[in-house]
JSON list of C-alpha atoms in Angstrom, two decimals:
[
{"chain": "X", "resi": 18, "resn": "MET", "atom": "CA", "xyz": [109.72, 98.98, 107.15]},
{"chain": "X", "resi": 19, "resn": "TYR", "atom": "CA", "xyz": [106.56, 97.45, 105.83]},
{"chain": "X", "resi": 20, "resn": "MET", "atom": "CA", "xyz": [103.29, 99.37, 105.57]},
{"chain": "X", "resi": 21, "resn": "SER", "atom": "CA", "xyz": [99.81, 98.12, 106.40]},
{"chain": "X", "resi": 22, "resn": "LYS", "atom": "CA", "xyz": [97.17, 98.21, 103.67]},
{"chain": "X", "resi": 23, "resn": "ALA", "atom": "CA", "xyz": [99.10, 100.98, 102.01]},
{"chain": "X", "resi": 24, "resn": "PHE", "atom": "CA", "xyz": [97.19, 101.14, 98.70]},
{"chain": "X", "resi": 25, "resn": "ASP", "atom": "CA", "xyz": [93.88, 101.20, 100.59]},
{"chain": "X", "resi": 26, "resn": "SER", "atom": "CA", "xyz": [94.79, 104.18, 102.77]},
{"chain": "X", "resi": 27, "resn": "VAL", "atom": "CA", "xyz": [95.97, 106.70, 100.16]},
{"chain": "X", "resi": 28, "resn": "ASN", "atom": "CA", "xyz": [94.39, 110.14, 100.51]},
{"chain": "X", "resi": 29, "resn": "ARG", "atom": "CA", "xyz": [93.20, 110.76, 96.94]},
{"chain": "X", "resi": 30, "resn": "GLY", "atom": "CA", "xyz": [92.95, 114.52, 97.46]},
{"chain": "X", "resi": 31, "resn": "LYS", "atom": "CA", "xyz": [96.66, 114.69, 98.31]},
{"chain": "X", "resi": 32, "resn": "LEU", "atom": "CA", "xyz": [97.46, 112.35, 95.43]},
{"chain": "X", "resi": 33, "resn": "LEU", "atom": "CA", "xyz": [95.62, 114.60, 92.96]},
{"chain": "X", "resi": 34, "resn": "THR", "atom": "CA", "xyz": [97.50, 117.61, 94.36]},
{"chain": "X", "resi": 35, "resn": "ASP", "atom": "CA", "xyz": [100.77, 115.72, 93.78]},
{"chain": "X", "resi": 36, "resn": "LEU", "atom": "CA", "xyz": [99.70, 114.87, 90.24]},
{"chain": "X", "resi": 37, "resn": "LYS", "atom": "CA", "xyz": [98.97, 118.53, 89.45]},
{"chain": "X", "resi": 38, "resn": "LYS", "atom": "CA", "xyz": [102.73, 119.11, 89.67]},
{"chain": "X", "resi": 39, "resn": "VAL", "atom": "CA", "xyz": [103.57, 116.52, 87.00]},
{"chain": "X", "resi": 40, "resn": "LEU", "atom": "CA", "xyz": [100.57, 116.18, 84.66]},
{"chain": "X", "resi": 41, "resn": "ASN", "atom": "CA", "xyz": [98.98, 118.59, 82.21]},
{"chain": "X", "resi": 42, "resn": "ASP", "atom": "CA", "xyz": [95.29, 119.46, 82.64]},
{"chain": "X", "resi": 43, "resn": "ASP", "atom": "CA", "xyz": [93.97, 116.80, 80.24]},
{"chain": "X", "resi": 44, "resn": "GLU", "atom": "CA", "xyz": [96.05, 114.03, 81.84]},
{"chain": "X", "resi": 45, "resn": "LEU", "atom": "CA", "xyz": [95.01, 115.16, 85.31]},
{"chain": "X", "resi": 46, "resn": "HIS", "atom": "CA", "xyz": [91.35, 115.11, 84.24]},
{"chain": "X", "resi": 47, "resn": "MET", "atom": "CA", "xyz": [91.64, 111.51, 82.97]},
{"chain": "X", "resi": 48, "resn": "VAL", "atom": "CA", "xyz": [93.31, 110.31, 86.17]},
{"chain": "X", "resi": 49, "resn": "SER", "atom": "CA", "xyz": [90.80, 112.17, 88.33]},
{"chain": "X", "resi": 50, "resn": "LEU", "atom": "CA", "xyz": [87.99, 110.28, 86.56]},
{"chain": "X", "resi": 51, "resn": "LEU", "atom": "CA", "xyz": [89.57, 107.08, 87.89]},
{"chain": "X", "resi": 52, "resn": "LEU", "atom": "CA", "xyz": [90.03, 108.43, 91.42]},
{"chain": "X", "resi": 53, "resn": "LYS", "atom": "CA", "xyz": [87.11, 110.73, 92.26]},
{"chain": "X", "resi": 54, "resn": "ASP", "atom": "CA", "xyz": [83.90, 109.37, 93.75]},
{"chain": "X", "resi": 55, "resn": "VAL", "atom": "CA", "xyz": [84.68, 105.71, 93.13]},
{"chain": "X", "resi": 56, "resn": "LYS", "atom": "CA", "xyz": [81.66, 103.51, 93.79]},
{"chain": "X", "resi": 57, "resn": "LEU", "atom": "CA", "xyz": [82.26, 100.17, 95.48]},
{"chain": "X", "resi": 58, "resn": "SER", "atom": "CA", "xyz": [80.07, 97.35, 96.71]},
{"chain": "X", "resi": 59, "resn": "VAL", "atom": "CA", "xyz": [80.84, 94.29, 98.77]},
{"chain": "X", "resi": 60, "resn": "ARG", "atom": "CA", "xyz": [80.07, 90.81, 97.49]},
{"chain": "X", "resi": 61, "resn": "CYS", "atom": "CA", "xyz": [79.72, 87.80, 99.75]},
{"chain": "X", "resi": 62, "resn": "GLY", "atom": "CA", "xyz": [79.13, 84.68, 97.69]},
{"chain": "X", "resi": 63, "resn": "SER", "atom": "CA", "xyz": [76.39, 85.59, 95.23]},
{"chain": "X", "resi": 64, "resn": "THR", "atom": "CA", "xyz": [75.00, 88.44, 97.38]},
{"chain": "X", "resi": 65, "resn": "VAL", "atom": "CA", "xyz": [76.07, 91.96, 96.45]},
{"chain": "X", "resi": 66, "resn": "GLY", "atom": "CA", "xyz": [75.60, 94.75, 98.98]},
{"chain": "X", "resi": 67, "resn": "GLU", "atom": "CA", "xyz": [74.60, 98.35, 98.35]},
{"chain": "X", "resi": 68, "resn": "SER", "atom": "CA", "xyz": [77.16, 100.49, 96.59]},
{"chain": "X", "resi": 69, "resn": "PHE", "atom": "CA", "xyz": [78.93, 103.28, 98.43]},
{"chain": "X", "resi": 70, "resn": "THR", "atom": "CA", "xyz": [81.26, 106.09, 97.38]},
{"chain": "X", "resi": 71, "resn": "THR", "atom": "CA", "xyz": [84.86, 106.22, 98.55]},
{"chain": "X", "resi": 72, "resn": "ASN", "atom": "CA", "xyz": [87.59, 108.81, 98.14]},
{"chain": "X", "resi": 73, "resn": "ILE", "atom": "CA", "xyz": [90.33, 106.91, 99.96]},
{"chain": "X", "resi": 74, "resn": "GLY", "atom": "CA", "xyz": [92.69, 104.37, 98.47]},
{"chain": "X", "resi": 75, "resn": "ILE", "atom": "CA", "xyz": [93.95, 103.61, 95.01]},
{"chain": "X", "resi": 76, "resn": "PRO", "atom": "CA", "xyz": [91.81, 101.25, 92.93]},
{"chain": "X", "resi": 77, "resn": "GLN", "atom": "CA", "xyz": [94.00, 98.24, 92.10]},
{"chain": "X", "resi": 78, "resn": "GLY", "atom": "CA", "xyz": [94.28, 95.77, 89.27]},
{"chain": "X", "resi": 79, "resn": "ASP", "atom": "CA", "xyz": [95.68, 97.94, 86.53]},
{"chain": "X", "resi": 80, "resn": "CYS", "atom": "CA", "xyz": [99.16, 99.14, 85.52]},
{"chain": "X", "resi": 81, "resn": "LEU", "atom": "CA", "xyz": [98.54, 102.70, 86.74]},
{"chain": "X", "resi": 82, "resn": "SER", "atom": "CA", "xyz": [97.94, 101.77, 90.39]},
{"chain": "X", "resi": 83, "resn": "PRO", "atom": "CA", "xyz": [101.56, 101.04, 91.37]},
{"chain": "X", "resi": 84, "resn": "VAL", "atom": "CA", "xyz": [102.75, 104.18, 89.55]},
{"chain": "X", "resi": 85, "resn": "LEU", "atom": "CA", "xyz": [100.27, 106.34, 91.46]},
{"chain": "X", "resi": 86, "resn": "PHE", "atom": "CA", "xyz": [101.21, 104.72, 94.74]},
{"chain": "X", "resi": 87, "resn": "THR", "atom": "CA", "xyz": [104.94, 105.12, 94.09]},
{"chain": "X", "resi": 88, "resn": "LEU", "atom": "CA", "xyz": [104.46, 108.84, 93.41]},
{"chain": "X", "resi": 89, "resn": "TYR", "atom": "CA", "xyz": [102.36, 109.21, 96.56]},
{"chain": "X", "resi": 90, "resn": "LEU", "atom": "CA", "xyz": [104.97, 107.38, 98.65]},
{"chain": "X", "resi": 91, "resn": "ALA", "atom": "CA", "xyz": [107.83, 109.39, 97.12]},
{"chain": "X", "resi": 92, "resn": "ARG", "atom": "CA", "xyz": [106.08, 112.63, 98.07]},
{"chain": "X", "resi": 93, "resn": "ALA", "atom": "CA", "xyz": [105.61, 111.34, 101.62]},
{"chain": "X", "resi": 94, "resn": "LEU", "atom": "CA", "xyz": [109.31, 110.52, 101.91]},
{"chain": "X", "resi": 95, "resn": "GLU", "atom": "CA", "xyz": [110.68, 113.66, 100.26]},
{"chain": "X", "resi": 96, "resn": "HIS", "atom": "CA", "xyz": [113.67, 115.02, 102.09]},
{"chain": "X", "resi": 97, "resn": "ASP", "atom": "CA", "xyz": [113.04, 118.14, 104.09]},
{"chain": "X", "resi": 98, "resn": "ASP", "atom": "CA", "xyz": [116.66, 119.28, 103.94]},
{"chain": "X", "resi": 99, "resn": "GLU", "atom": "CA", "xyz": [116.31, 122.40, 106.05]},
{"chain": "X", "resi": 100, "resn": "ASN", "atom": "CA", "xyz": [114.77, 120.44, 108.94]},
{"chain": "X", "resi": 101, "resn": "GLN", "atom": "CA", "xyz": [116.77, 117.24, 108.52]},
{"chain": "X", "resi": 102, "resn": "GLN", "atom": "CA", "xyz": [119.47, 116.64, 111.11]},
{"chain": "X", "resi": 103, "resn": "GLN", "atom": "CA", "xyz": [122.84, 116.11, 109.52]},
{"chain": "X", "resi": 104, "resn": "PRO", "atom": "CA", "xyz": [125.30, 113.66, 111.01]},
{"chain": "X", "resi": 105, "resn": "PRO", "atom": "CA", "xyz": [128.26, 115.30, 112.77]},
{"chain": "X", "resi": 106, "resn": "GLN", "atom": "CA", "xyz": [130.78, 113.53, 110.52]},
{"chain": "X", "resi": 107, "resn": "SER", "atom": "CA", "xyz": [130.71, 113.14, 106.75]},
{"chain": "X", "resi": 108, "resn": "SER", "atom": "CA", "xyz": [131.68, 109.46, 107.06]},
{"chain": "X", "resi": 109, "resn": "PHE", "atom": "CA", "xyz": [128.07, 108.49, 107.83]},
{"chain": "X", "resi": 110, "resn": "PHE", "atom": "CA", "xyz": [125.73, 107.49, 105.05]},
{"chain": "X", "resi": 111, "resn": "ILE", "atom": "CA", "xyz": [122.15, 106.41, 104.65]},
{"chain": "X", "resi": 112, "resn": "MET", "atom": "CA", "xyz": [120.55, 104.77, 101.62]},
{"chain": "X", "resi": 113, "resn": "ASP", "atom": "CA", "xyz": [116.85, 104.17, 101.17]},
{"chain": "X", "resi": 114, "resn": "GLN", "atom": "CA", "xyz": [115.10, 101.78, 98.80]},
{"chain": "X", "resi": 115, "resn": "GLN", "atom": "CA", "xyz": [111.40, 102.06, 98.07]},
{"chain": "X", "resi": 116, "resn": "TYR", "atom": "CA", "xyz": [109.04, 99.85, 96.18]},
{"chain": "X", "resi": 117, "resn": "ALA", "atom": "CA", "xyz": [105.30, 99.81, 96.72]},
{"chain": "X", "resi": 118, "resn": "ASP", "atom": "CA", "xyz": [104.70, 99.05, 100.39]},
{"chain": "X", "resi": 119, "resn": "ASP", "atom": "CA", "xyz": [108.20, 97.72, 101.06]},
{"chain": "X", "resi": 120, "resn": "ILE", "atom": "CA", "xyz": [110.77, 100.28, 102.18]},
{"chain": "X", "resi": 121, "resn": "GLY", "atom": "CA", "xyz": [114.34, 99.58, 103.22]},
{"chain": "X", "resi": 122, "resn": "TRP", "atom": "CA", "xyz": [117.15, 101.65, 104.71]},
{"chain": "X", "resi": 123, "resn": "VAL", "atom": "CA", "xyz": [120.83, 100.91, 105.03]},
{"chain": "X", "resi": 124, "resn": "ALA", "atom": "CA", "xyz": [123.03, 103.01, 107.29]},
{"chain": "X", "resi": 125, "resn": "ASN", "atom": "CA", "xyz": [126.43, 102.71, 108.89]},
{"chain": "X", "resi": 126, "resn": "SER", "atom": "CA", "xyz": [125.46, 104.67, 111.98]},
{"chain": "X", "resi": 127, "resn": "LYS", "atom": "CA", "xyz": [123.12, 103.74, 114.82]},
{"chain": "X", "resi": 128, "resn": "MET", "atom": "CA", "xyz": [122.28, 107.46, 115.07]},
{"chain": "X", "resi": 129, "resn": "GLN", "atom": "CA", "xyz": [121.04, 107.47, 111.44]},
{"chain": "X", "resi": 130, "resn": "VAL", "atom": "CA", "xyz": [118.94, 104.35, 112.01]},
{"chain": "X", "resi": 131, "resn": "GLU", "atom": "CA", "xyz": [117.32, 105.96, 115.06]},
{"chain": "X", "resi": 132, "resn": "GLU", "atom": "CA", "xyz": [116.67, 109.14, 113.06]},
{"chain": "X", "resi": 133, "resn": "VAL", "atom": "CA", "xyz": [114.91, 107.11, 110.34]},
{"chain": "X", "resi": 134, "resn": "LYS", "atom": "CA", "xyz": [112.81, 105.27, 112.93]},
{"chain": "X", "resi": 135, "resn": "LYS", "atom": "CA", "xyz": [111.83, 108.60, 114.49]},
{"chain": "X", "resi": 136, "resn": "THR", "atom": "CA", "xyz": [111.08, 110.69, 111.38]},
{"chain": "X", "resi": 137, "resn": "ILE", "atom": "CA", "xyz": [109.79, 108.32, 108.70]},
{"chain": "X", "resi": 138, "resn": "PRO", "atom": "CA", "xyz": [106.67, 107.02, 110.50]},
{"chain": "X", "resi": 139, "resn": "LYS", "atom": "CA", "xyz": [105.59, 110.64, 111.13]},
{"chain": "X", "resi": 140, "resn": "LYS", "atom": "CA", "xyz": [106.04, 111.53, 107.44]},
{"chain": "X", "resi": 141, "resn": "LEU", "atom": "CA", "xyz": [104.06, 108.48, 106.37]},
{"chain": "X", "resi": 142, "resn": "GLU", "atom": "CA", "xyz": [101.29, 109.04, 108.94]},
{"chain": "X", "resi": 143, "resn": "SER", "atom": "CA", "xyz": [100.73, 112.54, 107.53]},
{"chain": "X", "resi": 144, "resn": "ARG", "atom": "CA", "xyz": [99.53, 110.75, 104.36]},
{"chain": "X", "resi": 145, "resn": "ASN", "atom": "CA", "xyz": [97.52, 107.94, 106.04]},
{"chain": "X", "resi": 146, "resn": "LEU", "atom": "CA", "xyz": [100.37, 105.43, 105.56]},
{"chain": "X", "resi": 147, "resn": "ILE", "atom": "CA", "xyz": [101.04, 103.32, 108.64]},
{"chain": "X", "resi": 148, "resn": "ILE", "atom": "CA", "xyz": [104.12, 101.22, 109.37]},
{"chain": "X", "resi": 149, "resn": "ASN", "atom": "CA", "xyz": [103.30, 97.60, 110.17]},
{"chain": "X", "resi": 150, "resn": "ASN", "atom": "CA", "xyz": [105.69, 96.95, 113.04]},
{"chain": "X", "resi": 151, "resn": "THR", "atom": "CA", "xyz": [104.91, 93.21, 113.08]},
{"chain": "X", "resi": 152, "resn": "LYS", "atom": "CA", "xyz": [106.38, 92.89, 109.56]},
{"chain": "X", "resi": 153, "resn": "THR", "atom": "CA", "xyz": [109.19, 95.41, 110.03]},
{"chain": "X", "resi": 154, "resn": "GLU", "atom": "CA", "xyz": [112.61, 93.84, 110.37]},
{"chain": "X", "resi": 155, "resn": "GLU", "atom": "CA", "xyz": [115.83, 95.36, 111.67]},
{"chain": "X", "resi": 156, "resn": "TYR", "atom": "CA", "xyz": [119.25, 93.80, 111.28]},
{"chain": "X", "resi": 157, "resn": "ILE", "atom": "CA", "xyz": [122.75, 94.73, 112.31]},
{"chain": "X", "resi": 158, "resn": "ILE", "atom": "CA", "xyz": [125.41, 93.44, 109.96]},
{"chain": "X", "resi": 159, "resn": "LYS", "atom": "CA", "xyz": [128.97, 93.31, 111.20]},
{"chain": "X", "resi": 160, "resn": "ARG", "atom": "CA", "xyz": [132.05, 91.15, 110.82]},
{"chain": "X", "resi": 161, "resn": "LYS", "atom": "CA", "xyz": [131.88, 88.03, 112.96]},
{"chain": "X", "resi": 162, "resn": "GLY", "atom": "CA", "xyz": [128.41, 89.08, 114.11]},
{"chain": "X", "resi": 163, "resn": "ASP", "atom": "CA", "xyz": [124.99, 87.49, 114.10]},
{"chain": "X", "resi": 164, "resn": "GLU", "atom": "CA", "xyz": [124.09, 86.24, 110.61]},
{"chain": "X", "resi": 165, "resn": "SER", "atom": "CA", "xyz": [120.31, 86.41, 110.99]},
{"chain": "X", "resi": 166, "resn": "TRP", "atom": "CA", "xyz": [120.32, 89.14, 108.31]},
{"chain": "X", "resi": 167, "resn": "LYS", "atom": "CA", "xyz": [120.91, 86.41, 105.72]},
{"chain": "X", "resi": 168, "resn": "LYS", "atom": "CA", "xyz": [117.25, 85.42, 106.10]},
{"chain": "X", "resi": 169, "resn": "CYS", "atom": "CA", "xyz": [116.00, 88.93, 105.29]},
{"chain": "X", "resi": 170, "resn": "LYS", "atom": "CA", "xyz": [113.92, 89.00, 102.12]},
{"chain": "X", "resi": 171, "resn": "TYR", "atom": "CA", "xyz": [113.54, 92.24, 100.16]},
{"chain": "X", "resi": 172, "resn": "LEU", "atom": "CA", "xyz": [111.36, 92.38, 97.05]},
{"chain": "X", "resi": 173, "resn": "GLY", "atom": "CA", "xyz": [111.21, 88.59, 96.91]},
{"chain": "X", "resi": 174, "resn": "SER", "atom": "CA", "xyz": [114.96, 87.98, 97.15]},
{"chain": "X", "resi": 175, "resn": "LEU", "atom": "CA", "xyz": [117.09, 87.10, 100.12]},
{"chain": "X", "resi": 176, "resn": "ILE", "atom": "CA", "xyz": [119.78, 89.70, 100.76]},
{"chain": "X", "resi": 177, "resn": "ASP", "atom": "CA", "xyz": [122.41, 86.96, 101.05]},
{"chain": "X", "resi": 178, "resn": "THR", "atom": "CA", "xyz": [123.11, 85.93, 97.44]},
{"chain": "X", "resi": 179, "resn": "ASP", "atom": "CA", "xyz": [124.27, 82.38, 98.23]},
{"chain": "X", "resi": 180, "resn": "ASN", "atom": "CA", "xyz": [121.17, 81.61, 100.30]},
{"chain": "X", "resi": 181, "resn": "ASP", "atom": "CA", "xyz": [118.95, 83.27, 97.69]},
{"chain": "X", "resi": 182, "resn": "MET", "atom": "CA", "xyz": [120.39, 81.09, 94.90]},
{"chain": "X", "resi": 183, "resn": "LYS", "atom": "CA", "xyz": [119.87, 77.93, 96.99]},
{"chain": "X", "resi": 184, "resn": "ARG", "atom": "CA", "xyz": [116.28, 78.98, 97.76]},
{"chain": "X", "resi": 185, "resn": "ARG", "atom": "CA", "xyz": [115.53, 79.72, 94.09]},
{"chain": "X", "resi": 186, "resn": "LYS", "atom": "CA", "xyz": [116.97, 76.38, 92.97]},
{"chain": "X", "resi": 187, "resn": "GLN", "atom": "CA", "xyz": [114.81, 74.59, 95.55]},
{"chain": "X", "resi": 188, "resn": "LEU", "atom": "CA", "xyz": [111.72, 76.52, 94.38]},
{"chain": "X", "resi": 189, "resn": "ALA", "atom": "CA", "xyz": [112.46, 75.58, 90.75]},
{"chain": "X", "resi": 190, "resn": "ILE", "atom": "CA", "xyz": [112.87, 71.88, 91.64]},
{"chain": "X", "resi": 191, "resn": "THR", "atom": "CA", "xyz": [109.66, 71.90, 93.70]},
{"chain": "X", "resi": 192, "resn": "THR", "atom": "CA", "xyz": [107.73, 73.67, 90.92]},
{"chain": "X", "resi": 193, "resn": "LYS", "atom": "CA", "xyz": [108.98, 71.22, 88.31]},
{"chain": "X", "resi": 194, "resn": "LYS", "atom": "CA", "xyz": [108.01, 68.21, 90.48]},
{"chain": "X", "resi": 195, "resn": "PHE", "atom": "CA", "xyz": [104.57, 69.73, 91.09]},
{"chain": "X", "resi": 196, "resn": "GLN", "atom": "CA", "xyz": [104.03, 70.31, 87.35]},
{"chain": "X", "resi": 197, "resn": "GLN", "atom": "CA", "xyz": [105.12, 66.76, 86.54]},
{"chain": "X", "resi": 198, "resn": "ALA", "atom": "CA", "xyz": [102.78, 65.34, 89.20]},
{"chain": "X", "resi": 199, "resn": "LYS", "atom": "CA", "xyz": [99.91, 67.39, 87.75]},
{"chain": "X", "resi": 200, "resn": "THR", "atom": "CA", "xyz": [100.38, 65.95, 84.27]},
{"chain": "X", "resi": 201, "resn": "TYR", "atom": "CA", "xyz": [100.13, 62.36, 85.57]},
{"chain": "X", "resi": 202, "resn": "HIS", "atom": "CA", "xyz": [96.70, 62.90, 87.18]}
]
């Protein structure tokens, strides 16, 4: 699942509440200075518009932004064990991977996949995070099945190692040729 404009939609009030659980008062105060009543203005060419105050989104461009977003996302995806449906057999499993606005799940049960598709968007929506269905990919991997999953890219790498190595070699060759062409001009 891929989220739309995830950093821009973070509810800072909820984020600060999350941070209260892990930071001491001084640390929380410093972070709140970065998040509360942020003033922004829009620039178009050399024209700068009036500034306005915003309390939504995480300011980006520093090393703290992805950490704050990851905490916010983790809180949104926390397991609610007492309300979570358990599979009828212990042979089912589900594994989730999260990084910034890219979230992946692996399951060996269609029932688990459907449960993820039903519950996760609701959890994310409660924190202003919206799934971008046009970028969301779903694959079924099975022996002698469709191999379209080999084109799936997660965190910049193809899931299929052989295809990923070929792609990376091609990128390296192309980059080297481009750099050589630049030095001749």
